[in-house]
Amino acid sequence: MAPPYLLLLFPLVIVLLFLLPASQASPPVSLQGCKNECGNITIPYPFGFEPGCFREGFRLVCNEYSNPPRLFIFDTDYEITDLDPDGEMQILVTATRACYDSSGRYISGTKTSIDLESTPYRLSISNYFFAIGCPNQGFFVDRAGNYVSGCVSACPPTHYSLDDPDMSCTGVGCCASPIPTSTWLSYYEPYAKWVQLQDFRSLRGTDPTIFSNSTSCTYVFLASKSFNFDNSYLSRINDFKVPVTIQWSIRSEGNCEANRLRTDFACRSANHDCYHSKSLAGYLCSCADGYEGNAYIPGGCQDINECELKDHYPCFGDCENTIGNYTCNCPRGFEGNPRTIDGCRKKDTFTLALKIVTGASVGAFIVAFACFWLYLGMQKRRLIRTKQRFFEQNGGLLLQQQMSSFKTTSFKIYSKEELEIATNKFSEERVLGRGGHGIVYKGTFEDGTIAAIKK
């Protein structure tokens, strides 16, 4: 029996388990209960290889007996090496081979065509058509036998070598041709033709030894742009496989809106986007921005935490995840662009309100200062007028008239300030005498004139 203290801790443990945040489950890839892997390839719905696990037309086959397991398109020998839920797939296809004897007579070969007519797949225009070996006139046709693309691979003259490790598909030993961008093929049939010497007779100066470097076998095939040619292919006499890119879509007539009300509409998850396939008649489904997962499954699109994916959703401030989105702000006390490095700078503490208050205060001070000086000016003018009035009331005008009557004598009337300066503010040291009508001071003016001043 467990100790009593353990029994007391048990309810606490249960409570803590409920309080722990639940980790976000990974978005579903396939339907519930269905296998979603074959070897190292993940198989998202609408693809599948078990009954009830795939949409019609998207059945695959997983050969689990091979090591490692290999994935194929159902009822074909096209091995899948890469499966992109956004409408692309890469398969392996055997190159068409034609081998000849020294006289140019066909002796053996392999013919490979691709037929995707009854499937939701089409050949991608990102593929290139290659012709390897020489002399080799390679081309391919569609189901109606119409020429689609091709090129000619010539042999170099005898003084050139096919062993050059830097050879490329430029027409000598190998050539490449793009597929017309307006062509989306469900059928592909290649041809390799041995080029006869007479085919070149119209070319002036053609070296008859141009065929002396011919290869034993020639190859023609369609391959993705990731295919890398090297001169080892020129000495091959056996079969080999090349990667081919194909596109897939939900085949349907009309646009997304026309299919949205149909019971077989493929976009089943909330928060999905439906868009037209650029390569095929039909549409594709994907999760909307801010979500990830499989839009072909109910509940397949789940919110992503953008704050944990800074490479795709840069945020160098305070990041907060929201449903289908996220917020990114500068830390408290900072401002700027938090989505760029060093985009947040320390916020100016001199806030707008403080700027307004400071500006108003300075303005009020200037107005008050101007009013004060205006007041002083008015007071000074008033004092001058008062002095003038007192001067006139105390016989100043009569004095000026008497002074002007003495035309030969110069008189000058001094201001109070000038008298204070001359007597050093009526200093006791300047007193000359005292009488019943005032005190007499010695005054010395700025021009050196000495006078007796009575106050």
Coordinates of N, CA and C in Angstrom, one line a residue, residues 254-384:
G254 N -14.9 24.9 -64.8 CA -15.3 26.1 -64.1 C -14.2 26.5 -63.1
N255 N -14.5 27.7 -62.4 CA -13.5 28.2 -61.5 C -13.8 27.7 -60.1
C256 N -13.1 28.3 -59.1 CA -13.2 27.8 -57.7 C -14.6 28.1 -57.2
E257 N -15.2 29.3 -57.5 CA -16.5 29.7 -57.0 C -17.5 28.8 -57.6
A258 N -17.4 28.3 -58.8 CA -18.4 27.5 -59.4 C -18.4 26.1 -58.8
N259 N -17.2 25.7 -58.3 CA -17.1 24.4 -57.6 C -17.3 24.4 -56.1
R260 N -17.4 25.6 -55.6 CA -17.4 25.7 -54.1 C -18.7 25.1 -53.5
L261 N -19.8 25.1 -54.3 CA -21.1 24.6 -53.9 C -21.3 23.2 -54.2
R262 N -20.4 22.6 -54.9 CA -20.5 21.1 -55.2 C -20.2 20.3 -54.0
T263 N -20.8 19.1 -53.9 CA -20.6 18.2 -52.8 C -19.2 17.6 -52.8
D264 N -18.6 17.6 -54.0 CA -17.2 17.0 -54.1 C -16.1 18.0 -54.2
F265 N -16.5 19.3 -53.7 CA -15.5 20.3 -53.6 C -14.3 19.9 -52.8
A266 N -13.1 20.0 -53.3 CA -11.9 19.3 -52.7 C -11.4 20.1 -51.5
C267 N -11.6 21.4 -51.4 CA -11.1 22.2 -50.3 C -12.0 22.1 -49.1
R268 N -11.6 21.2 -48.2 CA -12.5 20.8 -47.1 C -12.2 21.5 -45.8
S269 N -11.0 22.1 -45.6 CA -10.7 22.7 -44.3 C -11.1 24.2 -44.3
A270 N -11.5 24.6 -43.1 CA -11.7 26.1 -42.9 C -10.4 26.8 -43.1
N271 N -10.4 28.1 -43.3 CA -9.2 28.9 -43.5 C -8.3 28.4 -44.7
H272 N -9.0 28.1 -45.8 CA -8.3 27.6 -47.0 C -8.4 28.7 -48.1
D273 N -7.5 28.5 -49.1 CA -7.6 29.3 -50.3 C -7.7 28.4 -51.5
C274 N -8.5 28.7 -52.4 CA -8.7 28.0 -53.6 C -8.2 28.8 -54.8
Y275 N -7.4 28.2 -55.6 CA -6.9 29.0 -56.8 C -6.8 28.1 -58.0
H276 N -6.8 28.7 -59.1 CA -6.8 27.9 -60.4 C -5.4 27.4 -60.7
S277 N -5.3 26.2 -61.2 CA -4.1 25.6 -61.6 C -3.6 26.4 -62.9
K278 N -2.3 26.8 -62.9 CA -1.8 27.5 -64.0 C -1.5 26.5 -65.2
S279 N -1.4 25.2 -64.9 CA -1.0 24.3 -65.9 C -2.2 23.4 -66.5
L280 N -3.2 23.2 -65.6 CA -4.2 22.3 -66.0 C -5.6 22.9 -65.9
A281 N -6.6 22.3 -66.4 CA -8.0 22.6 -66.2 C -8.3 22.1 -64.8
G282 N -8.6 23.0 -63.9 CA -8.9 22.5 -62.5 C -8.4 23.6 -61.5
Y283 N -8.4 23.1 -60.3 CA -8.0 24.0 -59.2 C -7.2 23.3 -58.1
L284 N -6.6 24.1 -57.3 CA -5.8 23.5 -56.2 C -6.2 24.2 -54.9
C285 N -5.9 23.6 -53.8 CA -6.3 24.1 -52.4 C -5.0 24.3 -51.6
S286 N -5.0 25.3 -50.8 CA -3.9 25.5 -49.9 C -4.5 26.2 -48.7
C287 N -3.7 26.2 -47.6 CA -4.1 26.9 -46.4 C -3.9 28.4 -46.5
A288 N -4.7 29.2 -45.9 CA -4.6 30.6 -46.0 C -3.4 31.1 -45.3
D289 N -3.0 32.3 -45.5 CA -1.9 32.9 -44.8 C -2.1 32.9 -43.3
G290 N -1.1 32.5 -42.6 CA -1.2 32.4 -41.1 C -1.6 31.0 -40.7
Y291 N -1.8 30.1 -41.6 CA -2.2 28.7 -41.3 C -1.3 27.7 -42.1
E292 N -1.2 26.5 -41.6 CA -0.4 25.5 -42.3 C -1.2 24.1 -42.2
G293 N -0.8 23.2 -43.1 CA -1.4 21.9 -43.0 C -2.0 21.5 -44.4
N294 N -3.0 20.7 -44.3 CA -3.6 20.1 -45.6 C -5.0 20.6 -45.7
A295 N -5.2 21.5 -46.7 CA -6.5 22.1 -47.0 C -7.5 21.1 -47.5
Y296 N -7.1 19.9 -47.9 CA -8.0 18.9 -48.5 C -8.7 18.1 -47.4
I297 N -8.3 18.3 -46.1 CA -8.8 17.5 -45.0 C -9.6 18.4 -44.1
P298 N -10.8 18.1 -43.6 CA -11.5 18.9 -42.6 C -10.6 19.1 -41.4
G299 N -10.5 20.4 -41.0 CA -9.6 20.7 -39.9 C -8.2 20.6 -40.2
G300 N -7.8 20.5 -41.5 CA -6.4 20.3 -41.9 C -5.6 21.6 -41.8
C301 N -6.2 22.8 -41.8 CA -5.4 24.0 -41.7 C -5.4 24.5 -40.3
Q302 N -4.2 24.6 -39.7 CA -4.1 25.0 -38.3 C -3.3 26.3 -38.2
D303 N -3.5 27.1 -37.2 CA -2.8 28.3 -37.0 C -1.3 28.0 -36.7
I304 N -0.5 28.8 -37.3 CA 0.9 28.7 -37.1 C 1.4 29.8 -36.1
N305 N 2.5 29.6 -35.4 CA 3.0 30.6 -34.5 C 4.1 31.3 -35.2
E306 N 3.7 32.4 -35.8 CA 4.7 33.2 -36.6 C 5.8 33.7 -35.7
C307 N 5.6 33.8 -34.4 CA 6.7 34.3 -33.6 C 7.9 33.3 -33.5
E308 N 7.6 32.1 -33.8 CA 8.7 31.0 -33.8 C 9.3 30.9 -35.2
L309 N 8.8 31.6 -36.1 CA 9.3 31.5 -37.5 C 9.8 32.8 -38.0
K310 N 10.8 33.3 -37.3 CA 11.3 34.6 -37.6 C 12.0 34.8 -39.0
D311 N 12.4 33.7 -39.6 CA 13.0 33.7 -40.9 C 11.9 34.1 -41.9
H312 N 10.7 33.7 -41.7 CA 9.6 34.0 -42.6 C 8.7 35.2 -42.1
Y313 N 8.7 35.4 -40.8 CA 7.9 36.4 -40.2 C 8.8 37.3 -39.3
P314 N 9.6 38.1 -39.8 CA 10.6 38.8 -39.0 C 9.9 39.7 -38.0
C315 N 10.4 39.6 -36.8 CA 10.0 40.5 -35.7 C 11.1 40.7 -34.7
F316 N 11.6 41.9 -34.5 CA 12.7 42.2 -33.6 C 12.2 43.0 -32.4
G317 N 10.9 42.9 -32.2 CA 10.4 43.6 -31.0 C 9.6 42.6 -30.2
D318 N 8.5 43.0 -29.6 CA 7.6 42.1 -28.8 C 6.6 41.5 -29.8
C319 N 6.7 40.1 -29.9 CA 5.9 39.4 -30.9 C 4.8 38.6 -30.1
E320 N 3.6 38.7 -30.6 CA 2.5 38.0 -30.0 C 1.7 37.3 -31.1
N321 N 1.5 36.0 -30.9 CA 0.8 35.2 -31.9 C -0.7 35.4 -31.7
T322 N -1.4 35.5 -32.8 CA -2.9 35.6 -32.8 C -3.4 34.5 -33.8
I323 N -4.7 34.3 -33.7 CA -5.3 33.3 -34.6 C -5.2 33.8 -36.1
G324 N -4.4 33.1 -36.9 CA -4.3 33.4 -38.3 C -3.4 34.6 -38.5
N325 N -2.7 35.1 -37.5 CA -1.9 36.3 -37.7 C -1.0 36.5 -36.5
Y326 N -0.3 37.6 -36.4 CA 0.5 37.9 -35.3 C 0.7 39.4 -35.2
T327 N 1.1 39.9 -34.0 CA 1.4 41.3 -33.8 C 2.8 41.5 -33.5
C328 N 3.4 42.5 -33.9 CA 4.8 42.8 -33.7 C 5.0 44.3 -33.4
N329 N 5.3 44.6 -32.1 CA 5.4 46.0 -31.7 C 6.8 46.2 -31.0
C330 N 7.2 47.5 -31.0 CA 8.4 47.8 -30.3 C 8.2 47.7 -28.8
P331 N 9.3 47.4 -28.0 CA 9.1 47.3 -26.6 C 8.6 48.6 -26.0
R332 N 8.1 48.5 -24.8 CA 7.7 49.7 -24.1 C 8.8 50.7 -23.9
G333 N 8.5 52.0 -24.3 CA 9.6 53.0 -24.2 C 10.3 53.1 -25.5
F334 N 10.0 52.3 -26.6 CA 10.6 52.4 -27.9 C 9.6 52.6 -29.0
E335 N 10.1 53.1 -30.1 CA 9.2 53.3 -31.2 C 9.9 53.1 -32.5
G336 N 9.2 52.9 -33.7 CA 9.9 52.7 -34.9 C 9.3 51.4 -35.6
N337 N 10.1 50.8 -36.4 CA 9.7 49.6 -37.2 C 10.2 48.3 -36.6
P338 N 9.4 47.6 -35.9 CA 10.0 46.4 -35.2 C 10.3 45.2 -36.1
R339 N 9.9 45.3 -37.4 CA 10.1 44.2 -38.3 C 11.4 44.3 -39.0
T340 N 12.3 45.2 -38.7 CA 13.6 45.3 -39.2 C 14.6 45.4 -38.1
I341 N 15.8 44.9 -38.4 CA 16.9 44.9 -37.3 C 17.2 46.4 -36.9
D342 N 17.3 46.6 -35.6 CA 17.5 47.9 -35.1 C 16.5 48.9 -35.5
G343 N 15.3 48.4 -35.8 CA 14.2 49.3 -36.3 C 13.5 50.1 -35.2
C344 N 13.7 49.6 -33.9 CA 13.1 50.3 -32.8 C 14.1 51.2 -32.1
R345 N 13.8 52.4 -31.9 CA 14.7 53.3 -31.2 C 14.0 53.9 -29.9
K346 N 14.8 54.3 -29.0 CA 14.2 54.8 -27.7 C 13.3 55.9 -28.0
K347 N 12.1 55.9 -27.4 CA 11.1 56.9 -27.6 C 11.5 58.2 -27.0
D348 N 11.2 59.3 -27.7 CA 11.5 60.6 -27.2 C 10.6 60.9 -26.0
T349 N 11.2 61.1 -24.8 CA 10.4 61.3 -23.6 C 9.7 62.7 -23.6
F350 N 10.2 63.6 -24.5 CA 9.6 64.9 -24.6 C 8.3 64.7 -25.4
T351 N 7.3 64.3 -24.7 CA 6.0 63.9 -25.4 C 5.4 65.1 -26.1
L352 N 4.4 64.8 -26.9 CA 3.7 65.9 -27.6 C 3.0 66.8 -26.6
A353 N 2.3 66.3 -25.6 CA 1.7 67.1 -24.6 C 2.6 68.0 -23.9
L354 N 3.8 67.4 -23.6 CA 4.8 68.3 -22.9 C 5.3 69.3 -23.8
K355 N 5.5 69.0 -25.1 CA 5.9 70.0 -26.1 C 4.9 71.1 -26.2
I356 N 3.6 70.8 -26.2 CA 2.6 71.8 -26.3 C 2.6 72.7 -25.0
V357 N 2.7 72.1 -23.8 CA 2.7 72.9 -22.6 C 4.0 73.8 -22.6
T358 N 5.1 73.2 -23.0 CA 6.4 74.0 -23.0 C 6.2 75.2 -24.0
G359 N 5.7 74.9 -25.2 CA 5.6 75.9 -26.2 C 4.6 77.0 -25.7
A360 N 3.5 76.6 -25.1 CA 2.6 77.6 -24.6 C 3.2 78.4 -23.5
S361 N 4.0 77.8 -22.6 CA 4.6 78.5 -21.5 C 5.6 79.5 -22.0
V362 N 6.4 79.1 -23.0 CA 7.4 80.0 -23.6 C 6.7 81.2 -24.2
G363 N 5.6 80.9 -25.0 CA 4.9 81.9 -25.6 C 4.3 82.9 -24.7
A364 N 3.7 82.4 -23.6 CA 3.2 83.2 -22.5 C 4.2 84.1 -21.9
F365 N 5.4 83.5 -21.7 CA 6.5 84.3 -21.1 C 6.9 85.5 -22.0
I366 N 7.0 85.1 -23.3 CA 7.4 86.2 -24.3 C 6.4 87.3 -24.3
V367 N 5.1 86.9 -24.3 CA 4.1 87.9 -24.3 C 4.1 88.8 -23.1
A368 N 4.3 88.1 -21.9 CA 4.4 88.8 -20.6 C 5.6 89.8 -20.6
F369 N 6.7 89.3 -21.1 CA 7.9 90.1 -21.2 C 7.7 91.3 -22.1
A370 N 7.1 91.1 -23.2 CA 6.8 92.2 -24.1 C 5.9 93.2 -23.5
C371 N 4.9 92.7 -22.8 CA 4.0 93.6 -22.1 C 4.7 94.4 -21.0
F372 N 5.6 93.7 -20.3 CA 6.4 94.4 -19.3 C 7.2 95.5 -19.8
W373 N 7.9 95.3 -21.0 CA 8.7 96.3 -21.6 C 7.8 97.4 -22.1
L374 N 6.7 97.0 -22.7 CA 5.8 98.1 -23.2 C 5.3 98.9 -22.0
Y375 N 5.0 98.3 -20.9 CA 4.6 99.1 -19.7 C 5.7 100.0 -19.2
L376 N 7.0 99.5 -19.2 CA 8.1 100.4 -18.8 C 8.2 101.6 -19.7
G377 N 8.1 101.3 -21.0 CA 8.2 102.4 -22.0 C 7.1 103.4 -21.8
M378 N 5.9 102.9 -21.5 CA 4.8 103.9 -21.3 C 5.0 104.7 -20.0
Q379 N 5.6 104.0 -19.0 CA 5.8 104.7 -17.7 C 6.9 105.8 -17.9
K380 N 7.9 105.4 -18.8 CA 9.0 106.3 -19.0 C 8.5 107.6 -19.7
R381 N 7.7 107.3 -20.8 CA 7.1 108.5 -21.5 C 6.3 109.3 -20.6
R382 N 5.5 108.6 -19.7 CA 4.7 109.4 -18.8 C 5.5 110.2 -17.8
L383 N 6.7 109.7 -17.4 CA 7.6 110.4 -16.5 C 8.2 111.6 -17.2
I384 N 8.5 111.4 -18.5 CA 9.1 112.6 -19.2 C 8.0 113.7 -19.4

